[in-house]
Coordinates of C-alpha atoms in Angstrom, one line a residue:
Chain O
M1 CA 7.5 12.8 -27.9
L2 CA 6.2 14.0 -24.6
D3 CA 4.5 17.2 -25.5
A4 CA 2.7 19.7 -23.3
K5 CA 1.0 22.7 -24.9
H6 CA -0.1 25.8 -22.9
I7 CA -0.8 23.9 -19.7
Q8 CA -2.2 25.8 -16.8
Y9 CA -2.8 24.8 -13.2
Y10 CA -4.4 27.1 -10.6
I11 CA -4.7 26.9 -6.9
G12 CA -7.5 29.2 -6.1
N13 CA -6.9 32.2 -8.4
R14 CA -3.2 31.9 -8.3
P15 CA -1.5 30.3 -11.3
I16 CA 1.0 27.7 -10.2
V17 CA 1.8 26.7 -13.8
N18 CA 1.0 29.4 -16.3
R19 CA 0.6 28.4 -20.0
A20 CA 3.7 26.3 -20.1
T21 CA 4.8 24.6 -23.3
I22 CA 7.3 21.8 -23.1
Q23 CA 8.6 19.1 -25.5
V24 CA 10.7 16.2 -24.3
L25 CA 12.2 14.2 -27.2
P26 CA 13.4 10.6 -26.9
G27 CA 17.2 10.4 -26.7
E28 CA 17.4 13.8 -25.0
L29 CA 17.8 15.0 -21.4
T30 CA 15.8 18.0 -20.6
A31 CA 16.5 19.8 -17.4
I32 CA 14.0 22.0 -15.5
L33 CA 15.7 24.7 -13.5
G34 CA 14.1 27.4 -11.4
P35 CA 14.0 28.9 -7.9
N36 CA 12.0 27.4 -5.1
G37 CA 8.3 27.9 -5.6
A38 CA 8.6 28.4 -9.3
G39 CA 6.1 25.6 -9.9
K40 CA 8.7 22.9 -10.9
S41 CA 7.1 20.1 -8.9
T42 CA 3.6 21.0 -10.0
L43 CA 4.6 21.0 -13.6
F44 CA 6.3 17.7 -13.0
R45 CA 3.2 16.2 -11.4
L46 CA 1.0 17.5 -14.3
L47 CA 3.3 15.8 -16.8
S48 CA 3.4 12.5 -14.8
G49 CA -0.4 12.4 -14.7
E50 CA -0.6 12.7 -11.0
L51 CA -2.4 16.1 -11.3
S52 CA -4.7 16.9 -14.2
C53 CA -4.8 20.3 -15.8
K54 CA -8.0 22.1 -16.7
Q55 CA -6.4 23.9 -19.7
G56 CA -3.8 22.8 -22.1
L57 CA -3.0 19.4 -23.6
I58 CA -0.4 16.8 -22.7
T59 CA 0.3 14.0 -25.1
Y60 CA 2.6 11.0 -24.9
N61 CA 3.7 9.9 -28.4
G62 CA 0.7 11.8 -29.8
Q63 CA -1.8 10.2 -27.5
P64 CA -3.5 12.5 -25.0
L65 CA -2.6 11.9 -21.3
K66 CA -6.2 12.5 -20.3
G67 CA -8.2 9.3 -20.7
M68 CA -5.1 7.1 -20.8
K69 CA -5.3 4.0 -18.6
T70 CA -3.0 4.0 -15.6
R71 CA -1.4 0.8 -16.8
Q72 CA -0.8 2.0 -20.3
L73 CA 0.7 5.2 -19.0
A74 CA 3.0 3.1 -16.8
S75 CA 4.3 1.3 -19.9
L76 CA 5.2 4.7 -21.4
R77 CA 6.8 6.6 -18.6
A78 CA 8.4 6.0 -15.2
V79 CA 8.5 8.6 -12.5
M80 CA 10.9 9.1 -9.6
P81 CA 9.6 11.4 -6.9
Q82 CA 11.9 13.3 -4.6
H83 CA 11.2 11.2 -1.5
S84 CA 9.7 7.8 -1.0
T85 CA 9.2 6.3 2.4
L86 CA 8.6 2.7 3.0
T87 CA 6.3 1.5 5.8
F88 CA 7.1 -2.2 5.9
P89 CA 10.3 -4.2 6.1
F90 CA 10.9 -4.9 2.4
Q91 CA 14.3 -5.9 1.0
A92 CA 16.0 -3.7 -1.6
M93 CA 15.5 -6.3 -4.3
E94 CA 11.8 -6.6 -3.5
V95 CA 11.5 -2.8 -3.9
V96 CA 13.3 -2.8 -7.3
S97 CA 11.2 -5.8 -8.6
L98 CA 8.0 -3.8 -7.9
G99 CA 9.0 -1.7 -10.9
L100 CA 8.3 -4.7 -13.1
M101 CA 4.9 -5.4 -11.6
Y102 CA 2.9 -4.5 -14.7
C103 CA 5.6 -4.7 -17.4
R104 CA 5.7 -8.4 -18.1
P105 CA 9.2 -8.3 -19.7
N106 CA 10.7 -11.4 -21.3
D107 CA 13.5 -11.8 -18.8
P108 CA 12.6 -10.0 -15.6
K109 CA 15.6 -11.5 -13.7
M110 CA 18.1 -10.1 -16.3
I111 CA 16.5 -6.7 -16.0
L112 CA 16.7 -6.7 -12.2
K113 CA 20.3 -7.6 -12.4
E114 CA 21.1 -5.0 -15.0
V115 CA 19.4 -2.1 -13.3
M116 CA 20.7 -3.0 -9.9
S117 CA 24.2 -3.3 -11.3
A118 CA 23.9 0.0 -13.1
T119 CA 22.8 1.8 -10.0
Q120 CA 25.4 -0.1 -7.9
T121 CA 22.7 -1.5 -5.6
W122 CA 23.2 -5.2 -6.5
Q123 CA 25.3 -5.8 -3.4
L124 CA 22.5 -4.3 -1.3
K125 CA 19.8 -6.6 -2.7
D126 CA 19.2 -8.6 0.4
Q127 CA 19.3 -5.7 2.9
L128 CA 16.2 -4.2 4.4
Y129 CA 15.4 -0.9 2.6
G130 CA 14.9 0.8 6.0
N131 CA 18.5 0.1 7.0
L132 CA 20.0 1.8 3.9
S133 CA 21.5 5.3 3.9
G134 CA 19.8 8.2 2.2
G135 CA 21.9 7.9 -1.0
E136 CA 21.5 4.1 -1.1
K137 CA 17.7 4.5 -0.8
Q138 CA 17.6 6.9 -3.6
R139 CA 19.7 4.6 -5.8
V140 CA 17.3 1.7 -5.0
Q141 CA 14.4 3.9 -6.0
L142 CA 16.1 4.8 -9.2
A143 CA 16.7 1.1 -9.9
R144 CA 13.0 0.5 -9.4
V145 CA 12.1 3.3 -11.7
L146 CA 14.6 2.2 -14.4
A147 CA 13.3 -1.4 -14.3
Q148 CA 9.9 -0.1 -15.4
I149 CA 11.3 1.1 -18.8
W150 CA 14.6 -0.8 -19.1
E151 CA 13.6 -3.3 -21.7
I152 CA 14.5 -2.1 -25.2
K153 CA 11.4 -1.3 -27.2
A154 CA 10.5 0.4 -30.4
T155 CA 8.0 2.8 -28.8
P156 CA 9.7 5.9 -27.2
R157 CA 9.4 6.0 -23.4
Y158 CA 10.0 8.7 -20.9
L159 CA 11.6 9.0 -17.5
L160 CA 10.6 11.8 -15.2
L161 CA 13.0 12.6 -12.3
D162 CA 12.4 15.0 -9.5
E163 CA 15.9 15.9 -8.1
P164 CA 17.3 12.5 -8.6
T165 CA 20.7 13.4 -7.0
S166 CA 19.5 15.4 -4.0
S167 CA 20.9 13.1 -1.2
M168 CA 23.9 11.9 -3.1
D169 CA 27.6 12.7 -2.7
I170 CA 29.4 14.3 -5.6
A171 CA 30.7 11.0 -7.1
Q172 CA 27.3 9.4 -7.0
Q173 CA 25.7 12.5 -8.6
H174 CA 28.0 12.1 -11.6
H175 CA 27.5 8.4 -11.6
I176 CA 23.7 8.8 -11.7
M177 CA 24.0 11.4 -14.5
Q178 CA 26.1 9.0 -16.5
I179 CA 23.4 6.3 -16.1
I180 CA 20.9 8.8 -17.3
Q181 CA 23.1 9.5 -20.3
Q182 CA 23.1 5.8 -21.2
L183 CA 19.3 5.7 -21.2
K184 CA 19.2 8.1 -24.1
T185 CA 20.5 5.3 -26.4
R186 CA 17.5 3.1 -25.3
N187 CA 15.0 5.4 -27.0
I188 CA 14.1 7.1 -23.7
G189 CA 13.4 10.8 -23.2
I190 CA 14.4 12.1 -19.9
L191 CA 13.0 15.1 -18.0
A192 CA 14.7 16.0 -14.7
I193 CA 14.2 18.7 -12.2
L194 CA 17.8 19.6 -11.2
H195 CA 19.0 21.8 -8.4
D196 CA 22.6 21.8 -9.4
L197 CA 23.2 24.3 -12.2
N198 CA 26.6 22.7 -13.1
L199 CA 25.1 19.2 -13.4
A200 CA 22.4 20.6 -15.7
A201 CA 24.8 22.6 -17.8
N202 CA 27.1 19.7 -18.4
Y203 CA 24.7 16.8 -18.8
A204 CA 21.5 18.2 -20.2
D205 CA 20.7 18.6 -23.9
K206 CA 18.0 21.2 -23.3
V207 CA 17.3 23.4 -20.4
L208 CA 14.0 25.0 -19.3
L209 CA 14.0 28.0 -17.0
L210 CA 10.9 28.3 -14.9
K211 CA 9.9 31.2 -12.8
Q212 CA 6.5 32.0 -11.1
G213 CA 4.9 29.2 -13.1
K214 CA 6.1 30.6 -16.5
V215 CA 8.6 29.1 -18.8
L216 CA 10.9 32.0 -19.3
H217 CA 13.5 30.4 -21.6
Q218 CA 14.0 27.0 -23.1
G219 CA 16.4 25.5 -25.6
A220 CA 19.9 24.3 -25.9
V221 CA 22.2 24.7 -22.8
R222 CA 24.5 27.3 -24.3
T223 CA 21.8 29.5 -25.7
V224 CA 19.6 29.4 -22.5
M225 CA 22.1 29.3 -19.7
T226 CA 23.5 32.8 -20.1
P227 CA 24.3 35.0 -17.0
E228 CA 21.5 37.4 -17.9
N229 CA 18.9 34.6 -18.2
L230 CA 20.0 32.9 -15.0
Q231 CA 20.1 36.1 -13.0
G232 CA 16.6 37.0 -14.2
V233 CA 15.3 33.6 -13.1
F234 CA 17.2 33.2 -9.8
D235 CA 17.4 36.9 -8.8
Y236 CA 21.1 36.5 -8.0
P237 CA 24.2 37.3 -10.0
L238 CA 25.8 34.2 -11.5
S239 CA 28.8 33.8 -13.7
V240 CA 29.0 31.4 -16.6
Q241 CA 32.4 30.4 -18.0
S242 CA 33.5 28.0 -20.7
N243 CA 36.5 27.7 -22.8
G244 CA 34.8 27.1 -26.1
P245 CA 32.0 25.0 -27.6
G246 CA 33.0 21.5 -26.5
A247 CA 34.5 22.4 -23.2
P248 CA 32.8 22.1 -19.7
I249 CA 30.7 24.9 -18.5
Y250 CA 31.3 26.4 -15.0
I251 CA 28.5 28.3 -13.3
S252 CA 29.4 30.0 -10.0
S253 CA 28.0 32.5 -7.6
L254 CA 29.7 34.5 -4.9
P255 CA 28.6 35.9 -1.5
S256 CA 26.5 39.0 -2.2
S257 CA 29.0 41.4 -0.7
A258 CA 31.5 40.4 -3.4
T259 CA 29.0 40.7 -6.2
S260 CA 27.5 44.0 -5.3
S261 CA 30.5 45.8 -6.8
K262 CA 29.6 47.2 -10.2
N263 CA 32.9 46.0 -11.7
Y264 CA 31.8 42.4 -11.6
T265 CA 31.6 41.1 -15.1
Y266 CA 30.2 37.9 -16.7
K267 CA 32.4 36.0 -19.1
L268 CA 31.1 33.6 -21.6
A269 CA 33.7 32.5 -24.0
Chain I
M1 CA 22.5 -16.2 -8.2
I2 CA 19.3 -14.3 -8.9
Q3 CA 17.5 -17.5 -9.9
N4 CA 18.4 -19.0 -6.6
L5 CA 17.3 -15.9 -4.8
S6 CA 13.8 -15.7 -6.2
Y7 CA 13.5 -19.5 -6.2
S8 CA 14.3 -19.7 -2.5
K9 CA 11.8 -16.8 -1.9
T10 CA 8.9 -18.6 -3.5
A11 CA 10.0 -21.9 -1.9
Q12 CA 10.0 -20.2 1.5
H13 CA 6.6 -18.7 0.9
S14 CA 5.1 -22.1 0.0
L15 CA 6.8 -23.7 2.9
V16 CA 5.5 -21.2 5.4
L17 CA 2.0 -21.4 4.0
A18 CA 2.0 -25.2 4.0
A19 CA 3.3 -25.2 7.6
L20 CA 0.5 -22.8 8.7
G21 CA -2.1 -24.9 6.9
I22 CA -0.9 -28.1 8.5
G23 CA -0.8 -26.4 11.9
L24 CA -4.3 -25.3 11.4
V25 CA -5.6 -28.7 10.5
L26 CA -3.8 -30.3 13.5
L27 CA -5.2 -27.7 15.9
G28 CA -8.6 -28.3 14.4
L29 CA -8.4 -32.0 15.0
L30 CA -7.2 -31.4 18.5
S31 CA -10.0 -28.9 19.2
I32 CA -12.6 -31.5 18.0
T33 CA -11.5 -33.9 20.8
I34 CA -11.1 -31.5 23.7
G35 CA -14.0 -30.0 25.6
A36 CA -16.5 -30.4 28.3
F37 CA -17.5 -33.6 26.5
P38 CA -14.3 -35.3 25.5
I39 CA -14.3 -37.4 22.3
P40 CA -11.4 -39.8 21.9
F41 CA -9.2 -39.0 18.9
G42 CA -9.9 -42.3 17.2
H43 CA -13.6 -41.9 17.5
A44 CA -13.5 -38.4 16.2
V45 CA -11.6 -39.5 13.1
S46 CA -14.1 -42.4 12.6
I47 CA -17.0 -39.9 12.8
L48 CA -15.4 -37.7 10.2
L49 CA -14.7 -40.6 7.9
S50 CA -18.2 -42.0 8.3
Q51 CA -19.5 -38.8 6.9
V52 CA -17.7 -39.6 3.6
G53 CA -18.9 -43.1 3.7
I54 CA -15.9 -44.9 5.1
D55 CA -16.7 -47.1 8.0
S56 CA -13.6 -47.4 10.1
G57 CA -14.4 -47.7 13.8
T58 CA -16.8 -47.3 16.7
F59 CA -18.3 -44.3 18.2
T60 CA -21.5 -43.4 20.1
E61 CA -24.3 -41.4 18.5
Q62 CA -23.9 -38.9 21.3
E63 CA -20.3 -38.3 20.3
A64 CA -21.3 -38.0 16.7
N65 CA -23.9 -35.4 17.5
V66 CA -21.6 -33.3 19.7
L67 CA -18.9 -33.4 17.1
W68 CA -21.2 -32.7 14.1
Q69 CA -23.7 -30.3 15.5
I70 CA -21.7 -28.3 18.1
R71 CA -17.9 -28.7 17.8
L72 CA -17.3 -28.8 14.1
P73 CA -19.4 -25.8 13.1
R74 CA -17.8 -23.9 15.9
I75 CA -14.3 -24.7 14.7
V76 CA -15.1 -23.9 11.1
L77 CA -16.7 -20.6 12.1
A78 CA -13.6 -19.7 14.2
I79 CA -11.5 -20.5 11.1
L80 CA -13.5 -18.2 8.9
V81 CA -13.9 -15.3 11.3
G82 CA -10.3 -15.5 12.5
G83 CA -9.0 -15.8 9.0
G84 CA -11.1 -12.9 7.9
L85 CA -9.9 -10.7 10.8
G86 CA -6.3 -11.6 10.0
V87 CA -6.5 -10.9 6.3
S88 CA -8.5 -7.7 6.6
G89 CA -6.1 -6.5 9.3
A90 CA -3.2 -7.1 7.0
A91 CA -4.8 -5.5 4.0
L92 CA -6.0 -2.4 6.0
Q93 CA -2.5 -2.0 7.4
G94 CA -1.2 -2.1 3.8
L95 CA -3.7 0.3 2.6
F96 CA -3.2 2.8 5.4
R97 CA 0.5 2.2 5.2
N98 CA 0.6 1.8 8.9
P99 CA 1.2 -1.2 11.1
L100 CA -1.0 0.1 14.0
V101 CA -4.2 -0.2 12.0
E102 CA -6.6 -2.9 13.3
P103 CA -10.3 -3.3 12.4
G104 CA -11.2 -2.9 16.1
L105 CA -9.0 0.1 16.7
I106 CA -10.2 2.2 13.7
G107 CA -13.9 1.7 14.4
V108 CA -14.8 -0.9 11.8
S109 CA -15.9 -3.5 14.4
S110 CA -17.8 -0.9 16.5
G111 CA -19.6 0.4 13.4
G112 CA -20.6 -3.2 12.6
A113 CA -21.7 -3.8 16.2
L114 CA -23.7 -0.6 16.2
F115 CA -25.6 -1.5 13.1
A116 CA -26.1 -5.1 14.3
V117 CA -27.6 -3.8 17.6
I118 CA -29.8 -1.3 15.7
F119 CA -31.0 -4.2 13.6
I120 CA -31.6 -6.5 16.6
V121 CA -33.5 -3.8 18.5
F122 CA -35.5 -2.1 15.7
G123 CA -35.4 -4.8 13.0
S124 CA -39.0 -5.6 13.6
S125 CA -39.9 -2.2 12.3
F126 CA -38.4 -3.2 8.9
P127 CA -40.0 -6.5 8.2
W128 CA -39.1 -6.2 4.5
L129 CA -35.4 -6.4 5.3
G130 CA -35.8 -9.9 6.8
S131 CA -38.1 -11.1 4.0
V132 CA -35.7 -9.9 1.3
F133 CA -32.4 -11.0 2.8
G134 CA -33.5 -13.7 5.2
S135 CA -30.7 -14.8 7.5
F136 CA -28.2 -12.6 5.6
S137 CA -29.9 -9.4 6.9
L138 CA -27.9 -9.2 10.2
P139 CA -24.5 -9.7 8.6
L140 CA -25.2 -7.3 5.8
V141 CA -26.5 -4.6 8.1
A142 CA -23.3 -5.0 10.2
F143 CA -21.2 -4.7 7.0
I144 CA -22.9 -1.4 6.2
G145 CA -22.0 -0.1 9.7
G146 CA -18.4 -1.2 9.4
L147 CA -18.2 0.3 5.9
I148 CA -19.5 3.7 7.1
N149 CA -16.9 3.9 9.9
V150 CA -14.0 2.8 7.8
M151 CA -14.8 5.3 5.1
L152 CA -15.1 8.1 7.7
V153 CA -11.8 7.2 9.3
Y154 CA -10.1 7.0 5.9
K155 CA -11.4 10.4 4.9
M156 CA -10.4 12.0 8.2
A157 CA -6.9 10.5 8.5
N158 CA -5.9 10.6 4.9
Q159 CA -4.6 13.9 3.6
R160 CA -2.9 14.3 0.3
G161 CA -2.1 10.7 0.0
K162 CA -0.5 10.5 3.5
T163 CA -2.1 8.9 6.5
D164 CA -1.7 10.8 9.7
I165 CA -1.4 8.2 12.3
S166 CA -2.5 10.3 15.3
L167 CA -5.6 11.4 13.4
L168 CA -6.2 7.8 12.4
I169 CA -6.1 6.5 15.9
L170 CA -8.0 9.5 17.4
A171 CA -10.7 9.2 14.7
G172 CA -11.0 5.5 15.5
V173 CA -11.3 6.3 19.2
A174 CA -14.0 8.9 18.6
L175 CA -16.0 6.7 16.3
T176 CA -15.7 3.7 18.6
A177 CA -16.9 6.0 21.5
L178 CA -19.8 7.3 19.4
S179 CA -20.8 3.9 18.3
G180 CA -20.7 2.7 21.9
A181 CA -22.9 5.5 23.0
L182 CA -25.4 4.9 20.2
I183 CA -25.5 1.2 21.1
G184 CA -26.4 2.3 24.6
L185 CA -29.1 4.6 23.3
A186 CA -30.5 1.8 21.1
I187 CA -30.6 -0.6 24.1
F188 CA -32.4 2.2 26.1
Y189 CA -35.2 2.0 23.6
A190 CA -35.2 -1.7 23.3
D191 CA -38.2 -3.7 24.4
E192 CA -38.1 -6.9 26.5
A193 CA -37.8 -9.3 23.5
A194 CA -35.2 -7.2 21.7
L195 CA -33.2 -6.9 24.9
R196 CA -33.1 -10.6 25.2
N197 CA -32.0 -10.9 21.6
F198 CA -29.3 -8.4 22.1
T199 CA -28.0 -10.0 25.3
F200 CA -27.9 -13.3 23.4
W201 CA -26.0 -11.7 20.5
S202 CA -23.5 -9.8 22.6
L203 CA -22.5 -12.9 24.6
G204 CA -22.7 -15.0 21.5
D205 CA -19.1 -15.7 20.7
V206 CA -18.2 -18.6 18.4
G207 CA -20.2 -20.9 20.8
G208 CA -23.3 -19.9 19.0
A209 CA -22.1 -21.5 15.8
N210 CA -24.3 -23.7 13.6
W211 CA -24.2 -24.8 10.0
D212 CA -26.4 -21.9 8.9
K213 CA -24.0 -19.4 10.2
V214 CA -21.1 -21.3 8.7
K215 CA -22.8 -21.2 5.3
I216 CA -23.2 -17.4 5.5
A217 CA -19.7 -16.9 6.7
F218 CA -18.4 -19.1 3.9
I219 CA -20.0 -16.9 1.3
L220 CA -19.5 -13.5 3.0
I221 CA -16.1 -14.0 4.6
L222 CA -14.2 -16.5 2.5
F223 CA -14.9 -15.0 -1.0
P224 CA -14.2 -11.4 0.0
S225 CA -11.0 -12.6 1.8
L226 CA -9.9 -14.3 -1.5
L227 CA -10.6 -11.0 -3.3
I228 CA -8.4 -9.2 -0.8
I229 CA -5.6 -11.7 -1.1
N230 CA -5.7 -11.2 -4.8
Q231 CA -4.6 -7.6 -4.3
F232 CA -1.2 -8.6 -3.0
R233 CA 0.7 -7.1 -5.8
N234 CA -1.0 -3.7 -5.6
L235 CA -0.6 -3.6 -1.8
N236 CA 3.1 -4.2 -2.3
A237 CA 3.2 -1.2 -4.6
L238 CA 1.2 0.9 -2.2
A239 CA 3.8 0.3 0.5
I240 CA 6.1 2.7 -1.4
G241 CA 3.4 5.3 -1.6
E242 CA 0.2 6.1 -3.4
N243 CA 1.8 8.3 -6.0
E244 CA 4.5 5.8 -6.7
A245 CA 1.9 3.0 -7.0
F246 CA 0.1 5.1 -9.5
H247 CA 3.3 5.7 -11.5
M248 CA 3.9 1.9 -11.7
G249 CA 0.4 1.4 -13.2
V250 CA -1.7 0.6 -10.1
D251 CA -5.3 1.9 -10.2
V252 CA -5.0 3.2 -6.6
Q253 CA -8.6 4.2 -6.3
R254 CA -9.9 0.8 -7.2
V255 CA -7.5 -1.0 -4.8
K256 CA -8.8 1.3 -2.0
Y257 CA -12.4 0.5 -2.7
I258 CA -11.8 -3.2 -2.9
V259 CA -9.8 -3.3 0.3
L260 CA -12.1 -1.0 2.3
F261 CA -15.3 -2.6 1.0
M262 CA -14.2 -6.2 1.3
G263 CA -12.5 -5.5 4.6
A264 CA -15.6 -4.0 6.1
L265 CA -17.7 -6.9 4.7
V266 CA -15.4 -9.5 6.3
V267 CA -15.2 -7.7 9.6
G268 CA -18.9 -6.7 9.8
V269 CA -20.0 -10.2 9.0
G270 CA -17.6 -11.6 11.6
V271 CA -18.9 -9.1 14.2
S272 CA -22.5 -10.0 13.5
M273 CA -21.8 -13.6 14.2
T274 CA -19.3 -13.6 17.1
G275 CA -19.5 -10.1 18.6
T276 CA -16.4 -7.9 18.6
I277 CA -13.1 -9.8 18.7
G278 CA -10.2 -7.5 18.9
F279 CA -6.4 -7.7 18.2
V280 CA -6.4 -10.7 15.8
G281 CA -6.1 -8.3 12.9
L282 CA -3.2 -6.5 14.6
I283 CA -1.1 -9.3 15.9
V284 CA -1.3 -11.7 13.0
P285 CA 0.1 -9.6 10.2
H286 CA 2.9 -8.4 12.5
L287 CA 4.1 -11.8 13.4
L288 CA 4.3 -12.7 9.8
R289 CA 6.2 -9.5 8.8
L290 CA 8.6 -9.9 11.6
S291 CA 9.4 -13.5 10.8
F292 CA 9.2 -13.7 7.0
G293 CA 9.3 -10.1 5.6
A294 CA 6.7 -7.8 4.2
D295 CA 5.8 -9.3 0.8
H296 CA 2.0 -9.3 0.7
R297 CA 2.1 -12.4 -1.5
L298 CA 2.9 -14.2 1.7
V299 CA 1.5 -11.9 4.3
L300 CA -2.1 -11.9 3.1
P301 CA -2.7 -15.6 2.7
G302 CA -0.5 -16.2 5.7
A303 CA -2.6 -13.8 7.8
F304 CA -5.8 -15.8 6.9
L305 CA -4.2 -19.1 8.1
L306 CA -2.5 -17.6 11.1
G307 CA -5.7 -15.6 12.1
A308 CA -7.7 -18.8 11.8
F309 CA -5.1 -20.7 13.9
L310 CA -5.0 -17.9 16.6
L311 CA -8.8 -17.6 16.9
N312 CA -9.1 -21.4 17.1
G313 CA -6.5 -21.5 19.8
A314 CA -8.1 -18.7 21.7
D315 CA -11.5 -20.5 21.4
L316 CA -9.9 -23.7 22.7
L317 CA -8.6 -21.8 25.7
A318 CA -11.9 -20.0 26.2
R319 CA -13.8 -23.2 26.5
T320 CA -11.3 -25.2 28.5
V321 CA -9.8 -23.0 31.2
V322 CA -13.0 -22.7 33.2
M323 CA -14.6 -26.0 32.0
P324 CA -17.5 -26.7 31.9
A325 CA -18.2 -23.0 31.7
E326 CA -16.8 -20.8 28.9
L327 CA -15.1 -17.5 28.7
P328 CA -16.0 -15.0 26.0
I329 CA -13.3 -15.4 23.3
G330 CA -12.9 -11.6 23.1
I331 CA -11.4 -11.7 26.6
I332 CA -8.7 -14.1 25.6
T333 CA -7.7 -12.2 22.5
A334 CA -7.7 -8.9 24.4
I335 CA -5.5 -10.3 27.2
L336 CA -3.0 -11.5 24.6
G337 CA -3.4 -8.5 22.3
S338 CA -3.3 -5.5 24.5
P339 CA 0.2 -6.0 25.8
F340 CA 1.3 -6.7 22.2
F341 CA -0.3 -3.4 21.1
I342 CA 1.6 -1.5 23.8
W343 CA 4.8 -3.1 22.8
L344 CA 4.1 -2.2 19.2
I345 CA 3.4 1.5 20.0
L346 CA 6.7 1.6 21.7
H347 CA 8.6 -0.1 18.9
V348 CA 6.9 1.0 15.8
K349 CA 9.4 3.8 15.1
K350 CA 12.3 1.3 15.3
L351 CA 10.5 -1.3 13.2
N352 CA 9.9 1.2 10.4
S353 CA 13.4 2.6 10.2

């Protein structure tokens, strides 16, 4: 379990992350949602070990993050930041194989082939990374990150994703979310910052609503993603609709002129 | 398919390195024979073989002396200094994540030169330095100068894991100007003897080579270069970004220290022996990346071999174009390098995209 208890992070006197408590279980997708400036990225960087928090405790499988060796941490979690730029002319395949640099898997070639096929980047393998489109670059980066934790192991591992679908078209977004679903069976816990409420509602197991550095609500999708909660976090009226427990959830918003009328109602079946 | 792919990759790497190595050896043999005092090729080979106890032909004692005392140490020194400049240029570019970085441009060379000059002029005030480190004192002092400048530039240009290229170049320009001014100041205070020493040093390109220098260069350039080459995996990861490298298990801080420290050592020692030689560290990594891709597994050792080749070639030109006089080698590398740098500035955006 990736477990963070009461973590705090300040810039000056301003709390960016304020006593946040999070648990990411292997086999589950936990989505972080919140408006811009809520502290999502800072929280993300605290959990990945990039930043260290003065107060609170983060543990990976019971072992404190603080004091863990960089390489050991890399064997437990992989991280995909929002943007990665490459300075030199590397081929897509070379970028992906970097993910394996400290893993020493039994069959590195098999892993490369599998992650690149899963992210549909195998056909791009010989192309220069710089010549790829935004979405292709993101898929190559995802393949690199997946390679790091792809090998099936007994120890639970974690995948942290910062808006993994941000420059993808709608089909690719769903495709990526399906790959992430598959990872759950590999004893991997996934934490993703998501922008798209509908993706979060329909793919995540748990949702965490963050506002001004505080975790306001967390738990199962249907208990957390209520119109009231979402409106409280995003300061904008949202409607949530679903035709029963197993059915898809639709979250929608309207131009503010339409929602200002008092007759507007939320429906959650 | 994938087996073929990675197999051909490694095969290509070995092939390129072998070709560069063979080219370097051939150029070395050629350089031995050419010069103000020509030595026929057959004689040169006989002299070399006689050193390992194989008697295979005739040569004069004069030929043997010229080859053994003048030409060979010069060639070996050019190989070590050129190789060191090439590999430190490649590694610094990787660390700063920018292809415009060059030891000469970011102030490493000028820092080394400043401290070398200070040592030459004021060294007699610190007799203990010479008695502790002997002939290693000058190279070590130059290394400290180079290290100070490279640390300063890195601190100034690096903000939140990103290198600001304009800050980097400007910081390099400022530090080079400051070092130049301080060199002038040091010379202003120099006495007659120190001035003569300085003049000798500043003109002393690879022509001043002897086996003592080669020994020092061997220890202080070759070994640090190997340590830098050993970082190829980490530098590959750094190409994606410092944070990403950290996520993949790279101890980024440690890589930084190794590359900055060893880079400054290699360049400082080179400067202390041959004066400032620019542009080798800029051109060499670029030619390799353009031709064979950016994998540091190839680029780092390749940069050593190609840098050695380039400096040897430049030295051969320097001592033959105005024979029997010699041009300072820095002039040749600057004439070749400056237009290349301008081309690079104009194209760097395109190359990166």
